[in-house]
Amino acid sequence: MSLSKLKKGDMVKVLAGKDKGKTGKVLTVIPEKNKIVIEKVNLIKKHKRPDQKSKGGIVEKEGAIHISKAGLFCSKCNAAVRIKSKTLDDGKKVRICSKCNDVINVG
Ligand SMILES: [Zn+2]
């Protein structure tokens, strides 16, 4: 999976690791590290010191995972799929699912 194909807001499926099988929305793409952050995936517990706004405690925050551990999710196929790009008649580039040939919508 090439990084350029995944964008913020995409629905992806986790293919490896402790969150394998989970689907979620891409929150952040970190191109220089080939990593992405997915909503509710790879949650890391962090101890937060009390401050004026909160009393502190343990907070959970998403950690980045390597791009190769996630695949773009096609809701029609209900699976992580390979994607192809296609140029429409008006010159607009879209991504399509290589299985069902449906355009994959960006969230
Ligand atoms: Zn599909």
mmCIF file of C-alpha atoms and ligand atoms in Angstrom:
data_model
loop_
_atom_site.group_PDB
_atom_site.id
_atom_site.type_symbol
_atom_site.label_atom_id
_atom_site.label_comp_id
_atom_site.label_asym_id
_atom_site.label_seq_id
_atom_site.Cartn_x
_atom_site.Cartn_y
_atom_site.Cartn_z
ATOM 1 C CA MET A 1 0.000 0.000 0.000
ATOM 2 C CA SER A 2 1.489 3.238 -1.087
ATOM 3 C CA LEU A 3 1.169 5.991 1.422
ATOM 4 C CA SER A 4 0.006 8.537 -1.086
ATOM 5 C CA LYS A 5 -3.173 6.524 -1.478
ATOM 6 C CA LEU A 6 -4.299 6.959 2.089
ATOM 7 C CA LYS A 7 -5.697 10.244 3.223
ATOM 8 C CA LYS A 8 -7.021 11.772 6.360
ATOM 9 C CA GLY A 9 -10.658 10.764 6.760
ATOM 10 C CA ASP A 10 -10.317 7.425 4.958
ATOM 11 C CA MET A 11 -11.845 4.329 6.485
ATOM 12 C CA VAL A 12 -9.174 1.700 6.895
ATOM 13 C CA LYS A 13 -8.956 -1.805 8.254
ATOM 14 C CA VAL A 14 -6.106 -2.890 10.488
ATOM 15 C CA LEU A 15 -4.326 -5.891 8.951
ATOM 16 C CA ALA A 16 -1.770 -6.722 11.633
ATOM 17 C CA GLY A 17 -0.953 -6.208 15.265
ATOM 18 C CA LYS A 18 -3.077 -6.192 18.387
ATOM 19 C CA ASP A 19 -5.887 -4.276 16.711
ATOM 20 C CA LYS A 20 -6.060 -6.564 13.683
ATOM 21 C CA GLY A 21 -9.537 -6.599 12.178
ATOM 22 C CA LYS A 22 -10.603 -3.233 13.538
ATOM 23 C CA THR A 23 -11.813 -0.533 11.236
ATOM 24 C CA GLY A 24 -11.505 3.166 11.834
ATOM 25 C CA LYS A 25 -11.038 6.549 10.336
ATOM 26 C CA VAL A 26 -7.583 7.900 9.563
ATOM 27 C CA LEU A 27 -6.982 10.842 11.865
ATOM 28 C CA THR A 28 -3.456 11.758 10.844
ATOM 29 C CA VAL A 29 -1.014 10.789 8.111
ATOM 30 C CA ILE A 30 2.689 11.108 8.886
ATOM 31 C CA PRO A 31 4.358 10.719 5.460
ATOM 32 C CA GLU A 32 7.937 11.123 6.673
ATOM 33 C CA LYS A 33 7.529 8.150 8.986
ATOM 34 C CA ASN A 34 5.207 6.092 6.795
ATOM 35 C CA LYS A 35 2.767 6.023 9.665
ATOM 36 C CA ILE A 36 -0.867 6.786 10.236
ATOM 37 C CA VAL A 37 -3.038 7.364 13.269
ATOM 38 C CA ILE A 38 -6.413 5.622 13.209
ATOM 39 C CA GLU A 39 -9.358 6.476 15.399
ATOM 40 C CA LYS A 40 -9.579 4.109 18.416
ATOM 41 C CA VAL A 41 -6.703 1.952 17.161
ATOM 42 C CA ASN A 42 -3.442 1.315 19.005
ATOM 43 C CA LEU A 43 -4.683 3.101 22.071
ATOM 44 C CA ILE A 44 -1.890 3.948 24.437
ATOM 45 C CA LYS A 45 -2.523 4.721 28.060
ATOM 46 C CA LYS A 46 -0.832 7.838 29.231
ATOM 47 C CA HIS A 47 -0.569 9.208 32.676
ATOM 48 C CA LYS A 48 -1.684 12.759 32.791
ATOM 49 C CA ARG A 49 -0.590 15.088 35.524
ATOM 50 C CA PRO A 50 -3.295 17.083 37.209
ATOM 51 C CA ASP A 51 -3.562 20.647 36.028
ATOM 52 C CA GLN A 52 -6.019 23.515 36.359
ATOM 53 C CA LYS A 53 -8.320 21.974 33.757
ATOM 54 C CA SER A 54 -8.470 18.384 34.971
ATOM 55 C CA LYS A 55 -7.561 16.257 37.923
ATOM 56 C CA GLY A 56 -5.259 14.065 35.841
ATOM 57 C CA GLY A 57 -5.201 10.288 35.768
ATOM 58 C CA ILE A 58 -4.899 7.871 32.886
ATOM 59 C CA VAL A 59 -5.940 8.988 29.439
ATOM 60 C CA GLU A 60 -6.015 6.889 26.295
ATOM 61 C CA LYS A 61 -4.628 8.265 23.109
ATOM 62 C CA GLU A 62 -4.169 6.770 19.663
ATOM 63 C CA GLY A 63 -0.614 5.853 18.718
ATOM 64 C CA ALA A 64 0.634 5.819 15.139
ATOM 65 C CA ILE A 65 0.959 2.508 13.315
ATOM 66 C CA HIS A 66 2.970 1.666 10.221
ATOM 67 C CA ILE A 67 1.119 2.209 6.984
ATOM 68 C CA SER A 68 1.687 -1.399 5.927
ATOM 69 C CA LYS A 69 -0.483 -2.554 8.816
ATOM 70 C CA ALA A 70 -3.609 -0.958 7.423
ATOM 71 C CA GLY A 71 -5.536 -1.157 4.193
ATOM 72 C CA LEU A 72 -8.207 1.040 2.690
ATOM 73 C CA PHE A 73 -11.605 -0.331 3.603
ATOM 74 C CA CYS A 74 -14.280 -0.856 0.971
ATOM 75 C CA SER A 75 -17.738 -0.815 2.544
ATOM 76 C CA LYS A 76 -19.199 -2.676 -0.416
ATOM 77 C CA CYS A 77 -16.717 -5.551 -0.177
ATOM 78 C CA ASN A 78 -16.647 -5.264 3.608
ATOM 79 C CA ALA A 79 -12.896 -5.781 3.493
ATOM 80 C CA ALA A 80 -9.577 -4.085 3.139
ATOM 81 C CA VAL A 81 -8.917 -3.925 -0.573
ATOM 82 C CA ARG A 82 -6.312 -2.960 -3.098
ATOM 83 C CA ILE A 83 -7.037 0.298 -4.756
ATOM 84 C CA LYS A 84 -6.533 1.564 -8.230
ATOM 85 C CA SER A 85 -6.685 5.113 -9.400
ATOM 86 C CA LYS A 86 -8.769 6.214 -12.288
ATOM 87 C CA THR A 87 -9.025 9.517 -14.071
ATOM 88 C CA LEU A 88 -12.562 10.609 -14.799
ATOM 89 C CA ASP A 89 -13.641 12.355 -17.983
ATOM 90 C CA ASP A 90 -13.448 15.725 -16.251
ATOM 91 C CA GLY A 91 -9.818 15.069 -15.273
ATOM 92 C CA LYS A 92 -10.583 14.379 -11.646
ATOM 93 C CA LYS A 93 -8.661 11.491 -10.114
ATOM 94 C CA VAL A 94 -10.568 9.016 -8.016
ATOM 95 C CA ARG A 95 -9.637 5.849 -6.191
ATOM 96 C CA ILE A 96 -11.511 2.710 -7.011
ATOM 97 C CA CYS A 97 -11.700 -0.667 -5.359
ATOM 98 C CA SER A 98 -9.867 -3.297 -7.391
ATOM 99 C CA LYS A 99 -12.443 -5.903 -6.400
ATOM 100 C CA CYS A 100 -15.799 -4.235 -7.053
ATOM 101 C CA ASN A 101 -14.578 -1.275 -9.120
ATOM 102 C CA ASP A 102 -16.617 1.069 -6.969
ATOM 103 C CA VAL A 103 -15.328 4.537 -6.235
ATOM 104 C CA ILE A 104 -14.095 4.711 -2.666
ATOM 105 C CA ASN A 105 -15.455 7.780 -1.019
ATOM 106 C CA VAL A 106 -13.307 10.002 1.070
ATOM 107 C CA GLY A 107 -14.880 10.846 4.413
HETATM 108 ZN ZN ZN B 1 -14.995 -3.058 -3.164
#
